[in-house]
Amino acid sequence: MLAHALTPILNVSDIQQSFAWFEKLGWKKGWDWGSPPTFGGVRSGKCEIFLCQGAQGGRGKSDLATTWGSGEAGDKGVWMSIWVDDVDAVYKHCLEQGVEVTHPPTDEPWGVREMHVRHPDGHVFRISRGIQNAES
């Protein structure tokens, strides 16, 4: 198999609230389907994520304040890595927009600068940049 693209599908409890959350993160609503909509997509550059209200996968937010260390198993949503140019700028933007940050920007031993944000339905996004890329 040779894959040409990959589009994750997130189970969300409220598609309109999820569109609004992604807009706070800096993504744009791409489309929606249904009346009222229960399926849709958000976009950032060439990247797209589908959102499905109440189906297609799991969700569930833990009460843990962090997604680092012991908190990694608490959420039942999807985990994804999003690669960006400037993790610290995204961090500042997330704080300004009230997006839940569960792990601040940190230089990790596996060679990335990384932070985590959590969607209200428990999906966790690892916002990352290769440390070697920051020097070039």
Coordinates of N, CA, C and O in Angstrom, one line a residue:
M1 N 0.8 -1.2 0.0 CA 0.0 0.0 0.0 C 0.9 1.2 0.0 O 1.8 1.3 0.8
L2 N 0.5 2.2 -0.8 CA 1.2 3.5 -0.8 C 0.1 4.5 -0.5 O -0.8 4.8 -1.3
A3 N 0.2 5.1 0.7 CA -0.8 6.1 1.1 C -0.5 7.4 0.5 O 0.7 7.8 0.4
H4 N -1.5 8.1 0.1 CA -1.4 9.5 -0.5 C -1.7 10.6 0.5 O -1.3 11.7 0.4
A5 N -2.5 10.2 1.5 CA -2.9 11.2 2.5 C -3.5 10.5 3.7 O -3.9 9.3 3.6
L6 N -3.6 11.1 4.8 CA -4.2 10.5 6.0 C -5.0 11.6 6.7 O -4.5 12.7 6.9
T7 N -6.3 11.3 7.0 CA -7.1 12.2 7.7 C -7.7 11.6 8.9 O -8.6 10.7 8.8
P8 N -7.3 12.0 10.1 CA -7.9 11.4 11.3 C -9.3 11.9 11.5 O -9.7 13.0 11.0
I9 N -10.1 11.1 12.2 CA -11.5 11.4 12.5 C -11.6 11.4 14.0 O -11.3 10.4 14.6
L10 N -12.1 12.5 14.6 CA -12.3 12.6 16.0 C -13.7 12.5 16.4 O -14.6 13.2 15.8
N11 N -14.0 11.7 17.4 CA -15.4 11.7 17.9 C -15.5 12.9 18.9 O -14.7 13.0 19.8
V12 N -16.5 13.7 18.6 CA -16.7 14.9 19.4 C -18.1 14.9 20.0 O -19.1 14.4 19.3
S13 N -18.3 15.5 21.1 CA -19.6 15.6 21.7 C -20.5 16.7 21.1 O -21.7 16.6 21.2
D14 N -19.9 17.8 20.6 CA -20.6 18.9 20.1 C -19.8 19.5 18.9 O -18.7 20.1 19.2
I15 N -20.2 19.3 17.7 CA -19.4 19.7 16.6 C -19.2 21.2 16.5 O -18.2 21.7 16.1
Q16 N -20.3 22.0 16.8 CA -20.1 23.4 16.8 C -19.1 23.9 17.8 O -18.3 24.8 17.5
Q17 N -19.2 23.4 19.0 CA -18.2 23.8 20.0 C -16.8 23.3 19.6 O -15.8 24.0 19.8
S18 N -16.7 22.2 18.9 CA -15.4 21.8 18.4 C -14.8 22.7 17.3 O -13.6 23.0 17.3
F19 N -15.7 23.1 16.4 CA -15.3 24.1 15.4 C -14.7 25.3 16.1 O -13.6 25.8 15.7
A20 N -15.4 25.8 17.1 CA -15.0 27.0 17.8 C -13.6 26.8 18.5 O -12.8 27.6 18.5
W21 N -13.4 25.6 19.1 CA -12.2 25.2 19.8 C -11.0 25.2 18.8 O -10.0 25.8 19.1
F22 N -11.2 24.6 17.7 CA -10.1 24.6 16.7 C -9.8 26.0 16.2 O -8.7 26.3 15.9
E23 N -10.8 26.8 16.0 CA -10.6 28.2 15.6 C -9.7 28.9 16.6 O -8.8 29.7 16.3
K24 N -9.9 28.7 17.9 CA -9.1 29.3 19.0 C -7.6 28.8 18.8 O -6.7 29.5 19.1
L25 N -7.5 27.5 18.3 CA -6.1 27.0 18.1 C -5.5 27.6 16.9 O -4.3 27.5 16.7
G26 N -6.3 28.2 16.0 CA -5.7 28.8 14.8 C -6.1 28.0 13.5 O -5.7 28.4 12.4
W27 N -6.9 27.0 13.6 CA -7.4 26.2 12.5 C -8.7 26.9 12.0 O -9.3 27.7 12.6
K28 N -9.1 26.5 10.8 CA -10.4 27.1 10.2 C -11.3 25.9 9.9 O -10.9 24.8 9.5
K29 N -12.6 26.2 10.0 CA -13.6 25.3 9.6 C -13.6 25.1 8.1 O -13.6 26.1 7.4
G30 N -13.5 23.9 7.6 CA -13.4 23.6 6.2 C -14.8 23.4 5.6 O -15.1 23.9 4.5
W31 N -15.6 22.6 6.3 CA -16.9 22.2 5.8 C -17.7 21.5 6.9 O -17.2 21.2 7.9
D32 N -19.0 21.4 6.7 CA -19.8 20.6 7.5 C -20.9 19.9 6.7 O -21.1 20.2 5.5
W33 N -21.5 18.8 7.3 CA -22.5 18.0 6.5 C -23.6 17.6 7.5 O -23.3 17.3 8.6
G34 N -24.8 17.7 7.0 CA -26.0 17.3 7.8 C -26.8 18.5 8.2 O -26.3 19.7 8.1
S35 N -28.0 18.3 8.6 CA -28.9 19.4 9.0 C -29.7 18.9 10.2 O -30.7 18.2 10.1
P36 N -29.2 19.3 11.4 CA -28.0 20.1 11.7 C -26.8 19.2 11.4 O -26.8 18.0 11.4
P37 N -25.6 19.9 11.3 CA -24.4 19.2 11.0 C -24.0 18.3 12.1 O -24.0 18.7 13.3
T38 N -23.5 17.1 11.7 CA -22.9 16.2 12.7 C -21.6 15.6 12.2 O -21.0 14.8 12.9
F39 N -21.1 16.1 11.1 CA -19.9 15.7 10.5 C -19.3 16.9 9.8 O -20.0 17.8 9.3
G40 N -17.9 17.0 9.9 CA -17.3 18.2 9.3 C -15.8 18.1 9.3 O -15.2 17.1 9.8
G41 N -15.1 19.1 8.9 CA -13.7 19.1 8.9 C -13.1 20.5 9.2 O -13.7 21.5 9.0
V42 N -11.9 20.5 9.8 CA -11.2 21.7 10.1 C -9.8 21.6 9.4 O -9.3 20.5 9.1
R43 N -9.3 22.7 9.0 CA -8.0 22.7 8.2 C -7.0 23.7 8.8 O -7.4 24.8 9.3
S44 N -5.8 23.4 8.6 CA -4.6 24.3 8.8 C -3.6 23.9 7.7 O -3.1 22.8 7.7
G45 N -3.4 24.9 6.8 CA -2.5 24.6 5.7 C -3.1 23.4 4.9 O -4.2 23.4 4.5
K46 N -2.2 22.4 4.6 CA -2.6 21.2 3.9 C -3.2 20.1 4.8 O -3.6 19.1 4.4
C47 N -3.2 20.4 6.1 CA -3.7 19.4 7.1 C -5.2 19.5 7.3 O -5.7 20.6 7.4
E48 N -5.8 18.4 7.5 CA -7.3 18.4 7.8 C -7.6 17.3 8.8 O -7.0 16.2 8.8
I49 N -8.5 17.6 9.7 CA -9.1 16.7 10.7 C -10.6 16.6 10.5 O -11.2 17.7 10.4
F50 N -11.1 15.4 10.4 CA -12.6 15.3 10.4 C -13.1 15.2 11.8 O -12.5 14.7 12.7
L51 N -14.3 15.8 12.0 CA -15.0 15.8 13.3 C -16.3 15.1 13.1 O -17.1 15.4 12.2
C52 N -16.6 14.1 14.0 CA -17.8 13.3 13.9 C -18.5 13.4 15.2 O -18.0 12.9 16.2
Q53 N -19.7 13.9 15.3 CA -20.4 14.1 16.5 C -21.0 12.8 17.0 O -21.9 12.2 16.3
G54 N -20.5 12.3 18.1 CA -21.1 11.1 18.7 C -20.8 9.8 18.1 O -21.4 8.8 18.4
A55 N -19.8 9.7 17.2 CA -19.5 8.4 16.6 C -18.0 8.4 16.0 O -17.3 9.3 16.1
Q56 N -17.7 7.2 15.5 CA -16.4 7.0 14.9 C -15.2 7.3 15.8 O -14.4 8.2 15.6
G57 N -15.1 6.4 16.8 CA -13.9 6.5 17.7 C -14.3 6.8 19.1 O -15.5 6.9 19.4
G58 N -13.4 6.9 20.0 CA -13.6 7.2 21.4 C -13.3 8.6 21.8 O -12.7 9.4 21.0
R59 N -13.8 8.9 22.9 CA -13.5 10.2 23.5 C -13.6 10.1 25.0 O -14.2 9.2 25.5
G60 N -13.1 11.1 25.7 CA -13.2 11.1 27.2 C -12.1 11.8 27.8 O -10.9 11.5 27.6
K61 N -12.4 12.8 28.6 CA -11.4 13.7 29.2 C -11.3 13.3 30.7 O -12.2 13.1 31.4
S62 N -10.0 13.2 31.1 CA -9.7 12.8 32.5 C -9.8 14.1 33.3 O -9.8 15.2 32.8
D63 N -9.8 13.9 34.6 CA -9.7 15.1 35.5 C -8.2 15.5 35.8 O -8.0 16.4 36.6
L64 N -7.3 14.8 35.3 CA -5.9 15.1 35.5 C -5.5 16.4 34.8 O -5.9 16.7 33.7
A65 N -4.7 17.2 35.5 CA -4.3 18.5 35.0 C -3.2 18.4 34.0 O -3.0 19.3 33.2
T66 N -2.5 17.3 33.9 CA -1.4 17.1 33.0 C -1.6 15.9 32.1 O -2.3 15.0 32.4
T67 N -1.0 16.0 30.9 CA -0.9 14.8 30.0 C 0.5 14.3 29.9 O 0.9 13.6 29.0
W68 N 1.3 14.6 30.9 CA 2.7 14.2 31.0 C 2.9 13.2 32.1 O 2.3 13.4 33.2
G69 N 3.7 12.2 31.9 CA 4.0 11.3 33.0 C 2.8 10.4 33.3 O 2.3 9.8 32.4
S70 N 2.3 10.4 34.5 CA 1.2 9.6 34.8 C -0.1 10.0 34.2 O -1.1 9.2 34.1
G71 N -0.2 11.2 33.7 CA -1.4 11.6 33.0 C -1.6 11.1 31.6 O -2.7 11.3 31.0
E72 N -0.6 10.4 31.0 CA -0.7 10.0 29.6 C -1.8 9.0 29.4 O -2.3 8.9 28.3
A73 N -2.2 8.2 30.4 CA -3.2 7.2 30.2 C -4.6 7.7 30.6 O -5.5 6.9 30.5
G74 N -4.7 8.9 31.1 CA -6.0 9.3 31.7 C -7.1 9.7 30.6 O -8.2 9.4 30.8
D75 N -6.7 10.2 29.5 CA -7.6 10.6 28.5 C -7.9 9.5 27.5 O -7.0 8.7 27.2
K76 N -9.1 9.3 27.1 CA -9.5 8.3 26.2 C -9.7 8.7 24.8 O -10.1 7.9 23.9
G77 N -9.4 10.0 24.5 CA -9.4 10.5 23.1 C -8.2 10.1 22.3 O -7.3 9.4 22.8
V78 N -8.1 10.6 21.1 CA -7.0 10.4 20.2 C -5.8 11.3 20.6 O -6.0 12.4 21.0
W79 N -4.6 10.8 20.5 CA -3.4 11.6 20.6 C -2.9 11.8 19.2 O -2.8 10.9 18.4
M80 N -2.4 13.1 18.9 CA -1.9 13.4 17.6 C -0.7 14.3 17.8 O -0.7 15.2 18.7
S81 N 0.3 14.2 16.9 CA 1.4 15.2 16.8 C 1.1 16.2 15.7 O 0.8 15.8 14.6
I82 N 1.2 17.5 16.0 CA 1.1 18.5 15.0 C 2.5 19.2 15.0 O 3.0 19.7 16.0
W83 N 3.1 19.2 13.8 CA 4.4 19.8 13.6 C 4.3 21.3 13.2 O 3.6 21.5 12.2
V84 N 5.0 22.2 13.9 CA 4.9 23.6 13.6 C 6.3 24.2 13.5 O 7.3 23.6 13.9
D85 N 6.3 25.5 13.1 CA 7.6 26.2 13.1 C 8.1 26.7 14.4 O 9.3 26.8 14.7
D86 N 7.1 27.1 15.3 CA 7.5 27.8 16.5 C 6.5 27.4 17.7 O 5.4 27.9 17.8
V87 N 7.0 26.4 18.5 CA 6.2 25.9 19.6 C 5.9 27.0 20.6 O 4.7 27.1 21.1
D88 N 6.8 27.8 20.9 CA 6.6 28.9 21.9 C 5.6 29.9 21.4 O 4.8 30.4 22.3
A89 N 5.5 30.2 20.2 CA 4.5 31.2 19.6 C 3.1 30.5 19.8 O 2.2 31.2 20.1
V90 N 3.0 29.2 19.5 CA 1.7 28.5 19.6 C 1.3 28.5 21.1 O 0.2 28.7 21.4
Y91 N 2.3 28.3 22.0 CA 2.0 28.3 23.4 C 1.4 29.6 23.8 O 0.4 29.6 24.5
K92 N 2.0 30.7 23.4 CA 1.6 32.0 23.8 C 0.2 32.2 23.2 O -0.7 32.7 24.0
H93 N -0.1 31.9 22.0 CA -1.4 32.0 21.4 C -2.4 31.2 22.1 O -3.5 31.7 22.4
C94 N -2.1 30.0 22.5 CA -3.0 29.1 23.2 C -3.4 29.7 24.6 O -4.6 29.7 25.0
L95 N -2.4 30.3 25.3 CA -2.7 30.9 26.6 C -3.6 32.1 26.4 O -4.6 32.3 27.1
E96 N -3.4 32.9 25.4 CA -4.2 34.1 25.1 C -5.6 33.7 24.7 O -6.6 34.4 25.0
Q97 N -5.8 32.5 24.1 CA -7.1 32.1 23.6 C -7.9 31.2 24.6 O -9.0 30.8 24.4
G98 N -7.2 30.9 25.8 CA -7.8 30.1 26.8 C -7.9 28.6 26.4 O -8.7 27.9 27.0
V99 N -7.0 28.1 25.6 CA -6.9 26.7 25.2 C -6.2 26.0 26.4 O -5.2 26.5 26.8
E100 N -6.7 24.9 26.8 CA -6.1 24.1 27.9 C -4.8 23.6 27.5 O -4.7 22.7 26.6
V101 N -3.7 24.0 28.1 CA -2.4 23.5 27.9 C -2.1 22.6 29.0 O -2.1 23.0 30.2
T102 N -1.7 21.3 28.7 CA -1.5 20.3 29.8 C 0.0 20.0 29.9 O 0.3 19.2 30.8
H103 N 0.8 20.5 29.1 CA 2.3 20.3 29.2 C 2.9 21.5 28.5 O 2.7 21.7 27.3
P104 N 3.6 22.4 29.2 CA 4.2 23.6 28.6 C 5.4 23.2 27.6 O 5.9 22.1 27.7
P105 N 5.8 24.1 26.8 CA 6.9 23.8 25.9 C 8.1 23.3 26.6 O 8.6 23.9 27.6
T106 N 8.7 22.2 26.2 CA 9.8 21.5 26.9 C 10.7 20.9 25.8 O 10.2 20.3 24.9
D107 N 12.0 21.1 26.0 CA 12.9 20.3 25.1 C 13.0 18.9 25.6 O 13.5 18.7 26.7
E108 N 12.5 18.0 24.8 CA 12.5 16.6 25.2 C 13.7 15.8 24.8 O 14.4 16.2 23.8
P109 N 14.1 14.7 25.5 CA 15.3 14.0 25.2 C 15.2 13.3 23.8 O 16.3 12.9 23.3
W110 N 14.1 13.2 23.2 CA 14.0 12.5 21.9 C 14.1 13.5 20.8 O 13.9 13.2 19.6
G111 N 14.6 14.7 21.1 CA 15.0 15.7 20.0 C 13.9 16.6 19.5 O 14.0 17.1 18.4
V112 N 12.8 16.8 20.3 CA 11.8 17.8 19.9 C 11.5 18.8 21.0 O 11.7 18.4 22.2
R113 N 11.1 19.9 20.7 CA 10.5 20.9 21.6 C 9.0 20.7 21.5 O 8.5 20.7 20.4
E114 N 8.3 20.4 22.6 CA 7.0 19.9 22.5 C 6.1 20.5 23.6 O 6.6 20.8 24.7
M115 N 4.9 20.7 23.3 CA 3.9 21.1 24.3 C 2.6 20.3 24.0 O 2.5 19.7 23.0
H116 N 1.7 20.2 25.0 CA 0.4 19.5 24.8 C -0.7 20.4 25.0 O -0.7 21.2 26.0
V117 N -1.8 20.3 24.2 CA -3.1 20.9 24.5 C -4.1 19.8 24.4 O -4.0 18.8 23.8
R118 N -5.2 20.1 25.2 CA -6.3 19.1 25.3 C -7.6 19.7 24.8 O -8.1 20.7 25.3
H119 N -8.2 19.0 23.9 CA -9.6 19.3 23.4 C -10.6 18.9 24.5 O -10.3 18.0 25.3
P120 N -11.7 19.6 24.6 CA -12.7 19.3 25.7 C -13.2 17.9 25.7 O -13.6 17.4 26.8
D121 N -13.1 17.2 24.6 CA -13.5 15.7 24.6 C -12.3 14.8 24.9 O -12.5 13.6 24.7
G122 N -11.2 15.3 25.3 CA -10.1 14.4 25.7 C -9.1 14.1 24.6 O -8.1 13.4 24.9
H123 N -9.2 14.7 23.5 CA -8.2 14.5 22.4 C -7.0 15.4 22.8 O -7.1 16.5 23.2
V124 N -5.8 14.8 22.7 CA -4.6 15.5 23.0 C -3.7 15.7 21.8 O -3.5 14.8 21.0
F125 N -3.2 17.0 21.7 CA -2.4 17.4 20.5 C -1.0 17.7 21.1 O -0.9 18.6 21.9
R126 N 0.0 17.0 20.6 CA 1.4 17.3 20.9 C 1.9 18.2 19.8 O 2.0 17.9 18.7
I127 N 2.1 19.5 20.2 CA 2.5 20.5 19.3 C 4.1 20.5 19.3 O 4.6 20.8 20.4
S128 N 4.7 20.2 18.2 CA 6.1 19.9 18.2 C 6.9 20.5 17.1 O 6.3 20.9 16.1
R129 N 8.2 20.6 17.4 CA 9.2 21.0 16.4 C 10.5 20.3 16.7 O 10.9 20.2 17.9
G130 N 11.1 19.8 15.7 CA 12.4 19.1 15.9 C 13.4 20.2 16.4 O 13.5 21.3 15.8
I131 N 14.2 19.8 17.4 CA 15.1 20.8 18.0 C 16.2 21.1 17.0 O 16.6 22.3 16.8
Q132 N 16.6 20.1 16.2 CA 17.7 20.4 15.2 C 17.2 21.4 14.2 O 17.9 22.1 13.6
N133 N 15.8 21.4 13.9 CA 15.3 22.4 12.9 C 15.3 23.8 13.4 O 15.4 24.7 12.6
A134 N 15.3 24.0 14.7 CA 15.3 25.3 15.3 C 16.7 26.0 15.0 O 16.8 27.2 15.0
E135 N 17.7 25.3 14.8 CA 19.1 25.8 14.6 C 19.3 26.1 13.2 O 20.3 26.8 12.9
S136 N 18.5 25.6 12.2 CA 18.8 25.8 10.8 C 18.1 27.0 10.3 O 17.3 27.7 10.9

